[in-house]
CSV table of C-alpha atoms in Angstrom, one decimal:
chain,number,residue,atom,x,y,z
A,406,MET,CA,94.7,98.6,18.3
A,407,MET,CA,92.6,101.1,17.9
A,408,CYS,CA,92.9,100.7,14.4
A,409,ALA,CA,92.4,97.0,13.1
A,410,ALA,CA,89.5,96.9,15.0
A,411,GLU,CA,87.8,99.2,14.1
A,412,ALA,CA,89.1,97.8,9.9
A,413,GLY,CA,87.8,94.6,11.8
A,414,ARG,CA,84.6,96.1,12.2
A,415,ARG,CA,83.8,96.9,8.8
A,416,GLY,CA,84.6,93.1,7.7
A,417,ARG,CA,88.3,93.7,6.9
A,418,ARG,CA,91.0,91.4,7.5
A,419,VAL,CA,93.2,92.3,9.3
A,420,LEU,CA,96.6,91.4,10.6
A,421,VAL,CA,98.0,93.4,13.2
A,422,VAL,CA,102.1,92.3,13.3
A,423,ASP,CA,103.8,93.8,16.6
A,424,HIS,CA,107.5,92.7,17.6
A,425,ALA,CA,107.3,93.5,21.8
A,426,ALA,CA,106.4,89.8,23.6
A,427,ASN,CA,103.2,91.3,25.4
A,428,PRO,CA,100.7,94.1,23.2
A,429,GLY,CA,100.2,97.5,23.8
A,430,GLU,CA,103.6,97.9,26.6
A,431,LYS,CA,103.3,101.4,26.4
A,432,ILE,CA,100.1,102.1,28.2
A,433,ARG,CA,100.6,99.3,30.3
A,434,ILE,CA,103.9,101.5,31.7
A,435,SER,CA,102.4,104.9,31.6
A,436,GLY,CA,100.3,107.0,33.6
A,437,GLY,CA,102.2,104.9,37.0
A,438,GLY,CA,99.9,102.0,35.4
A,439,ARG,CA,97.1,103.4,35.7
A,440,CYS,CA,97.2,105.0,32.6
A,441,ASN,CA,96.7,108.6,31.3
A,442,PHE,CA,94.4,107.8,28.9
A,443,THR,CA,92.6,111.0,27.6
A,444,ASN,CA,92.6,114.9,28.7
A,445,LEU,CA,88.5,116.6,29.2
A,446,GLY,CA,90.1,119.7,27.5
A,447,CYS,CA,92.0,117.8,24.7
A,448,GLY,CA,92.1,120.1,21.7
A,449,PRO,CA,93.7,120.7,18.7
A,450,VAL,CA,95.5,123.4,20.3
A,451,ASN,CA,97.1,121.3,22.2
A,452,PHE,CA,99.6,120.0,19.9
A,453,LEU,CA,102.9,120.8,18.6
A,454,GLY,CA,103.6,120.4,14.5
A,455,GLU,CA,104.5,122.2,11.8
A,456,ASN,CA,100.9,122.4,11.2
A,457,PRO,CA,99.6,121.2,14.2
A,458,ARG,CA,95.9,121.9,12.6
A,459,PHE,CA,96.2,118.6,10.7
A,460,ALA,CA,95.1,116.6,13.7
A,461,THR,CA,91.7,119.5,14.0
A,462,SER,CA,89.8,116.1,11.9
A,463,ALA,CA,90.2,113.1,13.5
A,464,LEU,CA,89.9,114.6,17.0
A,465,ARG,CA,86.6,116.3,16.0
A,466,ARG,CA,85.4,113.0,14.3
A,467,PHE,CA,86.5,110.4,16.8
A,468,THR,CA,86.6,112.5,20.8
A,469,GLN,CA,87.6,112.6,24.2
A,470,HIS,CA,84.2,111.5,25.1
A,471,ASP,CA,84.4,109.2,22.3
A,472,PHE,CA,86.6,107.1,24.4
A,473,ILE,CA,85.3,107.6,27.9
A,474,LYS,CA,82.4,106.1,26.5
A,475,ARG,CA,84.2,103.0,25.3
A,476,LEU,CA,85.8,102.6,29.1
A,477,ASP,CA,81.5,102.9,30.2
A,478,ARG,CA,80.7,100.1,28.2
A,479,ALA,CA,83.7,97.6,29.6
A,480,GLY,CA,82.9,99.0,32.7
A,481,ILE,CA,86.3,100.3,33.5
A,482,ALA,CA,86.0,102.8,36.2
A,483,TRP,CA,88.5,106.3,36.1
A,484,HIS,CA,88.8,109.3,37.9
A,485,GLU,CA,89.9,112.8,36.3
A,486,LYS,CA,93.6,113.7,38.5
A,487,THR,CA,94.1,117.1,37.9
A,488,LEU,CA,93.3,119.4,34.5
A,489,GLY,CA,91.4,117.4,32.7
A,490,GLN,CA,93.8,114.0,33.1
A,491,LEU,CA,91.7,111.1,33.1
A,492,PHE,CA,92.9,107.8,34.6
A,493,CYS,CA,91.8,104.6,35.0
A,494,ASP,CA,90.7,104.1,39.0
A,495,ASP,CA,92.3,100.9,39.3
A,496,SER,CA,94.8,99.3,35.9
A,497,ALA,CA,96.3,99.9,32.5
A,498,LYS,CA,96.2,96.8,31.5
A,499,GLN,CA,92.2,97.1,31.7
A,500,ILE,CA,92.8,99.4,28.6
A,501,VAL,CA,94.5,97.0,26.7
A,502,ARG,CA,91.9,94.3,27.2
A,503,MET,CA,89.4,96.5,26.4
A,504,LEU,CA,91.5,97.2,22.3
A,505,THR,CA,92.5,93.4,22.7
A,506,ASP,CA,88.4,92.4,22.8
A,507,ASP,CA,87.8,94.5,19.9
A,508,MET,CA,90.2,92.9,17.4
A,509,ALA,CA,89.2,89.5,18.8
A,510,ALA,CA,85.3,90.3,18.2
A,511,ALA,CA,85.6,92.2,15.3
A,512,GLY,CA,88.1,89.0,13.7
A,513,VAL,CA,91.8,90.6,14.1
A,514,THR,CA,94.6,88.2,14.9
A,515,LEU,CA,97.3,89.4,17.0
A,516,LYS,CA,100.7,88.3,15.5
A,517,MET,CA,102.6,89.2,18.6
A,518,LYS,CA,106.8,88.6,18.6
A,519,THR,CA,107.6,89.0,15.2
A,520,GLY,CA,109.2,91.8,13.1
A,521,VAL,CA,108.7,93.2,9.2
A,522,GLU,CA,111.7,91.6,6.7
A,523,ARG,CA,111.0,93.2,3.9
A,524,LEU,CA,108.3,95.0,2.9
A,525,SER,CA,108.1,96.3,-1.4
A,526,LYS,CA,104.2,97.5,-3.0
A,527,SER,CA,102.9,95.5,-5.6
A,528,GLY,CA,100.4,96.9,-7.8
A,529,GLU,CA,97.4,98.6,-5.8
A,530,GLY,CA,98.4,96.2,-2.8
A,531,TRP,CA,102.3,94.9,-0.7
A,532,ILE,CA,103.6,91.7,0.5
A,533,ILE,CA,104.6,92.0,3.1
A,534,ASN,CA,107.2,89.6,4.7
A,535,LEU,CA,107.7,89.3,8.6
A,536,SER,CA,110.9,88.1,10.0
A,537,ASP,CA,109.0,84.5,11.2
A,538,GLY,CA,109.1,83.9,7.6
A,539,THR,CA,105.9,83.8,6.1
A,540,GLN,CA,104.8,86.4,3.8
A,541,VAL,CA,102.1,88.2,3.8
A,542,THR,CA,99.8,89.9,1.2
A,543,ALA,CA,97.5,93.0,2.4
A,544,ALA,CA,95.8,95.6,0.1
A,545,ALA,CA,96.5,98.9,2.3
A,546,LEU,CA,99.5,98.8,5.3
A,547,VAL,CA,99.5,101.2,8.2
A,548,VAL,CA,102.3,102.0,10.2
A,549,ALA,CA,101.8,102.7,14.0
A,550,THR,CA,104.9,101.8,15.0
A,551,GLY,CA,105.3,104.4,17.5
A,552,GLY,CA,108.7,107.1,17.4
A,553,LYS,CA,111.6,106.2,18.7
A,554,SER,CA,111.1,107.6,22.7
A,555,ILE,CA,111.8,105.1,25.1
A,556,PRO,CA,114.4,102.5,23.7
A,557,LYS,CA,114.4,100.0,25.9
A,558,MET,CA,110.3,99.3,25.5
A,559,GLY,CA,111.6,98.1,21.5
A,560,ALA,CA,111.2,101.6,20.4
A,561,THR,CA,112.8,102.7,17.3
A,562,GLY,CA,112.8,105.0,14.0
A,563,TRP,CA,111.2,102.1,11.5
A,564,ALA,CA,108.1,103.9,10.9
A,565,TYR,CA,110.8,107.1,9.1
A,566,GLU,CA,112.6,104.3,7.3
A,567,VAL,CA,109.7,103.2,5.3
A,568,ALA,CA,108.2,106.5,5.1
A,569,ARG,CA,111.3,107.7,3.2
A,570,GLN,CA,111.3,104.3,1.5
A,571,PHE,CA,108.6,105.7,-0.6
A,572,ASP,CA,110.2,109.5,-0.3
A,573,ILE,CA,107.3,110.7,2.2
A,574,ARG,CA,109.5,114.1,4.1
A,575,VAL,CA,110.1,113.2,7.5
A,576,THR,CA,110.5,116.6,9.8
A,577,ASP,CA,113.2,116.7,12.4
A,578,THR,CA,112.7,114.8,15.3
A,579,ARG,CA,113.8,114.7,18.9
A,580,PRO,CA,112.7,114.5,22.5
A,581,ALA,CA,110.1,115.6,24.3
A,582,LEU,CA,108.6,115.9,27.5
A,583,VAL,CA,112.0,115.1,28.8
A,584,PRO,CA,113.5,115.8,31.5
A,585,LEU,CA,115.7,119.1,30.8
A,586,THR,CA,120.1,119.1,31.8
A,587,PHE,CA,122.6,121.5,32.4
A,588,GLU,CA,126.3,122.4,31.6
A,589,ALA,CA,128.6,121.3,35.6
A,590,GLY,CA,129.4,124.5,37.1
A,591,LEU,CA,125.0,125.3,37.7
A,592,LEU,CA,123.9,122.0,37.8
A,593,GLU,CA,126.2,121.9,40.9
A,594,THR,CA,124.0,124.4,43.0
A,595,LEU,CA,120.9,122.6,41.8
A,596,THR,CA,122.2,118.9,43.0
A,597,PRO,CA,121.9,120.4,46.4
A,598,LEU,CA,118.5,121.2,46.2
A,599,ALA,CA,116.9,117.4,44.8
A,600,GLY,CA,113.6,116.5,45.1
A,601,VAL,CA,112.6,120.1,45.7
A,602,ALA,CA,109.0,120.1,43.9
A,603,VAL,CA,107.4,123.9,44.0
A,604,ASP,CA,103.9,125.0,42.0
A,605,ALA,CA,105.7,127.1,38.9
A,606,ARG,CA,104.8,129.3,36.3
A,607,VAL,CA,107.5,127.8,33.1
A,608,ALA,CA,108.3,129.8,30.8
A,609,SER,CA,110.0,130.4,27.0
A,610,ALA,CA,112.5,133.1,27.7
A,611,PRO,CA,111.0,136.0,26.1
A,612,ASP,CA,113.6,136.7,23.2
A,613,THR,CA,112.1,133.5,22.6
A,614,LYS,CA,111.0,134.6,18.5
A,615,ALA,CA,108.8,131.4,18.4
A,616,ARG,CA,106.9,128.5,19.9
A,617,LYS,CA,106.6,130.3,22.8
A,618,ALA,CA,104.7,129.2,25.8
A,619,ALA,CA,103.8,129.2,29.3
A,620,PHE,CA,102.9,126.6,31.7
A,621,ASP,CA,101.2,126.1,34.6
A,622,GLU,CA,102.2,122.9,36.7
A,623,ALA,CA,104.6,121.1,39.2
A,624,MET,CA,108.7,121.8,39.1
A,625,LEU,CA,111.0,119.6,40.3
A,626,PHE,CA,114.4,119.6,41.2
A,627,THR,CA,116.4,115.9,40.6
A,628,HIS,CA,120.5,115.4,40.3
A,629,ARG,CA,119.8,115.4,36.5
A,630,GLY,CA,118.3,119.2,36.1
A,631,LEU,CA,115.1,120.4,36.9
A,632,SER,CA,111.4,118.2,35.7
A,633,GLY,CA,108.5,118.1,36.9
A,634,PRO,CA,105.3,118.1,34.9
A,635,ALA,CA,106.1,122.0,33.7
A,636,ILE,CA,109.6,121.3,32.7
A,637,LEU,CA,108.1,118.1,30.5
A,638,GLN,CA,105.4,120.3,29.3
A,639,ILE,CA,108.0,123.3,27.9
A,640,SER,CA,111.1,120.5,26.5
A,641,SER,CA,108.3,120.6,24.1
A,642,TYR,CA,108.4,124.0,23.5
A,643,TRP,CA,112.6,124.3,23.8
A,644,ARG,CA,115.6,124.3,21.4
A,645,GLU,CA,120.0,124.2,22.7
A,646,GLY,CA,121.1,127.6,23.4
A,647,GLU,CA,117.3,129.3,24.2
A,648,ALA,CA,116.8,129.9,28.1
A,649,ILE,CA,113.5,128.9,30.2
A,650,VAL,CA,111.8,131.7,32.7
A,651,ALA,CA,110.8,129.9,36.1
A,652,ALA,CA,108.6,131.4,38.3
A,653,MET,CA,109.3,129.7,41.4
A,654,ALA,CA,105.4,131.7,43.7
A,655,PRO,CA,103.3,132.7,40.5
A,656,GLY,CA,101.1,134.8,41.9
A,657,ARG,CA,102.5,136.2,44.6
A,658,ASP,CA,104.2,139.5,44.7
A,659,VAL,CA,107.7,137.9,47.5
A,660,PHE,CA,109.1,141.3,47.4
A,661,ALA,CA,106.0,143.0,49.1
A,662,GLU,CA,106.1,139.4,51.5
A,663,LEU,CA,109.3,140.4,52.8
A,664,LYS,CA,109.1,143.9,53.2
A,665,ALA,CA,105.7,143.3,55.9
A,666,ALA,CA,108.3,141.0,57.2
A,667,LYS,CA,110.2,143.1,58.4
A,668,THR,CA,109.0,145.8,59.3
A,669,ALA,CA,106.8,142.8,61.0
A,670,ASN,CA,109.9,141.1,62.8
A,671,GLY,CA,113.1,142.7,61.1
A,672,ARG,CA,115.8,140.5,63.3
A,673,GLN,CA,114.2,137.9,61.3
A,674,ALA,CA,116.5,135.4,59.8
A,675,VAL,CA,115.8,136.5,55.3
A,676,HIS,CA,116.2,132.3,54.8
A,677,THR,CA,113.1,131.7,57.2
A,678,ALA,CA,111.7,134.6,56.0
A,679,LEU,CA,111.8,133.4,52.5
A,680,GLY,CA,110.6,130.0,53.8
A,681,HIS,CA,107.5,130.5,53.8
A,682,VAL,CA,107.0,131.9,50.4
A,683,VAL,CA,109.1,128.5,48.8
A,684,PRO,CA,110.5,125.6,50.5
A,685,ARG,CA,112.8,126.1,53.4
A,686,ARG,CA,116.0,125.0,51.0
A,687,LEU,CA,115.1,126.0,47.8
A,688,ALA,CA,114.7,129.2,49.7
A,689,GLU,CA,118.4,128.5,51.6
A,690,SER,CA,120.3,128.2,48.3
A,691,LEU,CA,118.5,131.6,46.4
A,692,CYS,CA,119.5,133.6,49.6
A,693,ALA,CA,123.1,132.0,49.3
A,694,ARG,CA,123.3,133.0,45.7
A,695,GLU,CA,121.7,136.3,45.7
A,696,GLY,CA,124.4,137.4,49.0
A,697,ALA,CA,121.6,137.8,50.7
A,698,ALA,CA,122.6,137.4,55.1
A,699,GLY,CA,121.4,138.1,57.9
A,700,ASN,CA,118.7,139.1,59.5
A,701,LEU,CA,115.2,141.1,57.2
A,702,ALA,CA,115.9,144.5,58.8
A,703,ASP,CA,120.2,144.4,58.0
A,704,LEU,CA,119.3,144.1,53.6
A,705,SER,CA,118.1,147.1,51.5
A,706,ASP,CA,115.1,147.2,49.7
A,707,ALA,CA,117.2,146.8,46.5
A,708,THR,CA,118.2,143.0,48.1
A,709,LEU,CA,114.9,142.5,48.5
A,710,ARG,CA,114.2,143.4,45.1
A,711,ARG,CA,116.4,140.5,44.0
A,712,LEU,CA,115.2,137.9,45.7
A,713,ASP,CA,111.8,138.6,44.3
A,714,GLN,CA,113.2,138.4,40.9
A,715,ALA,CA,115.2,134.7,42.1
A,716,VAL,CA,112.1,133.4,43.0
A,717,ASN,CA,109.9,134.6,40.0
A,718,ALA,CA,111.9,136.1,37.1
A,719,TRP,CA,114.3,132.4,37.7
A,720,SER,CA,116.1,133.0,33.9
A,721,VAL,CA,118.3,129.7,33.9
A,722,LYS,CA,119.8,127.9,30.1
A,723,PRO,CA,119.8,124.0,29.8
A,724,VAL,CA,122.5,122.1,27.9
A,725,GLY,CA,120.4,119.4,26.5
A,726,SER,CA,117.1,116.3,27.3
A,727,GLU,CA,117.4,113.5,28.8
A,728,GLY,CA,117.5,112.0,26.0
A,729,TYR,CA,115.0,109.7,24.3
A,730,ARG,CA,115.7,107.0,27.3
A,731,THR,CA,113.4,109.2,29.5
A,732,ALA,CA,111.1,111.2,26.7
A,733,GLU,CA,107.2,110.3,27.1
A,734,VAL,CA,107.0,111.3,23.4
A,735,THR,CA,108.8,111.8,19.5
A,736,LEU,CA,108.4,115.7,18.6
A,737,GLY,CA,108.1,115.2,14.8
A,738,GLY,CA,108.0,112.7,12.2
A,739,ILE,CA,106.3,112.2,9.3
A,740,ASP,CA,105.5,114.7,7.5
A,741,THR,CA,101.5,115.7,7.3
A,742,ALA,CA,101.5,117.1,4.2
A,743,ALA,CA,102.3,113.9,2.5
A,744,LEU,CA,99.2,112.7,5.0
A,745,ASP,CA,95.0,113.3,3.3
A,746,GLN,CA,94.1,115.1,7.4
A,747,GLN,CA,90.9,112.8,7.0
A,748,THR,CA,92.0,109.5,6.7
A,749,LEU,CA,95.7,109.1,7.7
A,750,ALA,CA,96.6,107.6,4.0
A,751,ALA,CA,100.0,109.4,2.6
A,752,LYS,CA,98.6,110.8,-0.5
A,753,ALA,CA,101.2,109.3,-3.1
A,754,VAL,CA,101.4,106.0,-2.3
A,755,PRO,CA,98.4,104.3,-1.7
A,756,GLY,CA,97.3,102.2,0.7
A,757,LEU,CA,99.5,103.3,2.7
A,758,TYR,CA,98.9,104.8,6.4
A,759,PHE,CA,100.6,106.4,9.4
A,760,ILE,CA,99.3,107.1,13.1
A,761,GLY,CA,100.3,108.0,15.9
A,762,GLU,CA,102.9,109.2,17.5
A,763,ALA,CA,105.1,108.4,14.0
A,764,VAL,CA,103.2,111.4,12.4
A,765,ASP,CA,104.7,114.8,12.8
A,766,VAL,CA,101.5,115.2,15.3
A,767,THR,CA,102.8,116.1,19.9
A,768,GLY,CA,100.6,116.7,21.8
A,769,TRP,CA,101.3,118.0,25.2
A,770,LEU,CA,101.1,116.0,28.5
A,771,GLY,CA,98.0,115.3,30.2
A,772,GLY,CA,96.7,112.3,27.5
A,773,TYR,CA,96.7,114.5,25.2
A,774,ASN,CA,99.6,112.5,22.7
A,775,PHE,CA,97.3,109.3,23.3
A,776,GLN,CA,94.0,110.8,22.5
A,777,TRP,CA,95.5,111.1,19.3
A,778,ALA,CA,96.8,107.6,18.7
A,779,TRP,CA,92.5,107.1,19.1
A,780,SER,CA,91.4,109.7,17.2
A,781,SER,CA,94.2,108.6,14.7
A,782,GLY,CA,94.0,104.8,14.5
A,783,TRP,CA,89.7,105.1,14.7
A,784,ALA,CA,90.4,107.8,11.9
A,785,ALA,CA,92.1,105.6,9.7
A,786,GLY,CA,90.5,102.1,10.2
A,787,GLN,CA,87.1,103.5,9.0
A,788,VAL,CA,88.3,103.5,5.6
A,789,CYS,CA,91.3,101.2,5.3
């Protein structure tokens, strides 16, 4: 929609084809219905891919501030929630309406509930056969169909099929910004903690050779494993066979606090003292796991140090993720080496463009992926 409106403003005749029932469904459901539409701190450093710097040009030419100005002109009120994340005050539907209004004003035709049956190159242009039986000819074809995440909304890997049809490489894809799961034995110890949340620092394991990262955000225990923003963030960097490390009271010297509590009141139960550092259910679980029972006065410094490690250096190895069903985005996609950084055009196929999530550019949680959609759509819309 962003690309279509920009192309329409240049006087291009534009047709947008969408197989969904309504436009912008992923916008509508995001951010609890209020859409985390961008991030004040958005920049190339917040993106992953084989060449994360590929996003630099589009992000600098159409920035988060440019998109905010559009919301302001449309009268859409917004607020910053945390860590630079911006949300609509009212409803994500306002952004969808802004985009459809922009397309209408630019003379763009929007055709819903329609798929592409076949497409082929014809000289410098395209022939596209649609599912409603019509045939369209076009000078340019822009693929903005996203990745595989949230298939219940109709997400598919169609963009990758188009790329392969024209011998454009697709990098390995996997679910990203997704909860992590664990083997049955470990899950039995985590399940009783379902619903417990902590402000944590979750990082790649020290021996991870690549993709090192760390995030300071909330972590949530669930019936399936671990979730929350910190886990979703690290999931984009994690790979099978690797561990992650969680500090569940970052910045606090747990050993020193337990030692001081022991001096002040040695009769205090250890799980009670630890419950002043982390939530009580978590404190009880950690004490049980480390064999730390009874009063503080009865525990050695070695035991208290083990509890310190259990809280702030918990190394745990996921076995997988919840998959595309709950993943916010798809990691990987159309190889950026095959695309022009300025225009998002396929270098070897004149008139073909890939934008948004379909491309091997994946942002952090917090509005970054929407900004990539706006920026890449804007960039392609200037030339297609």
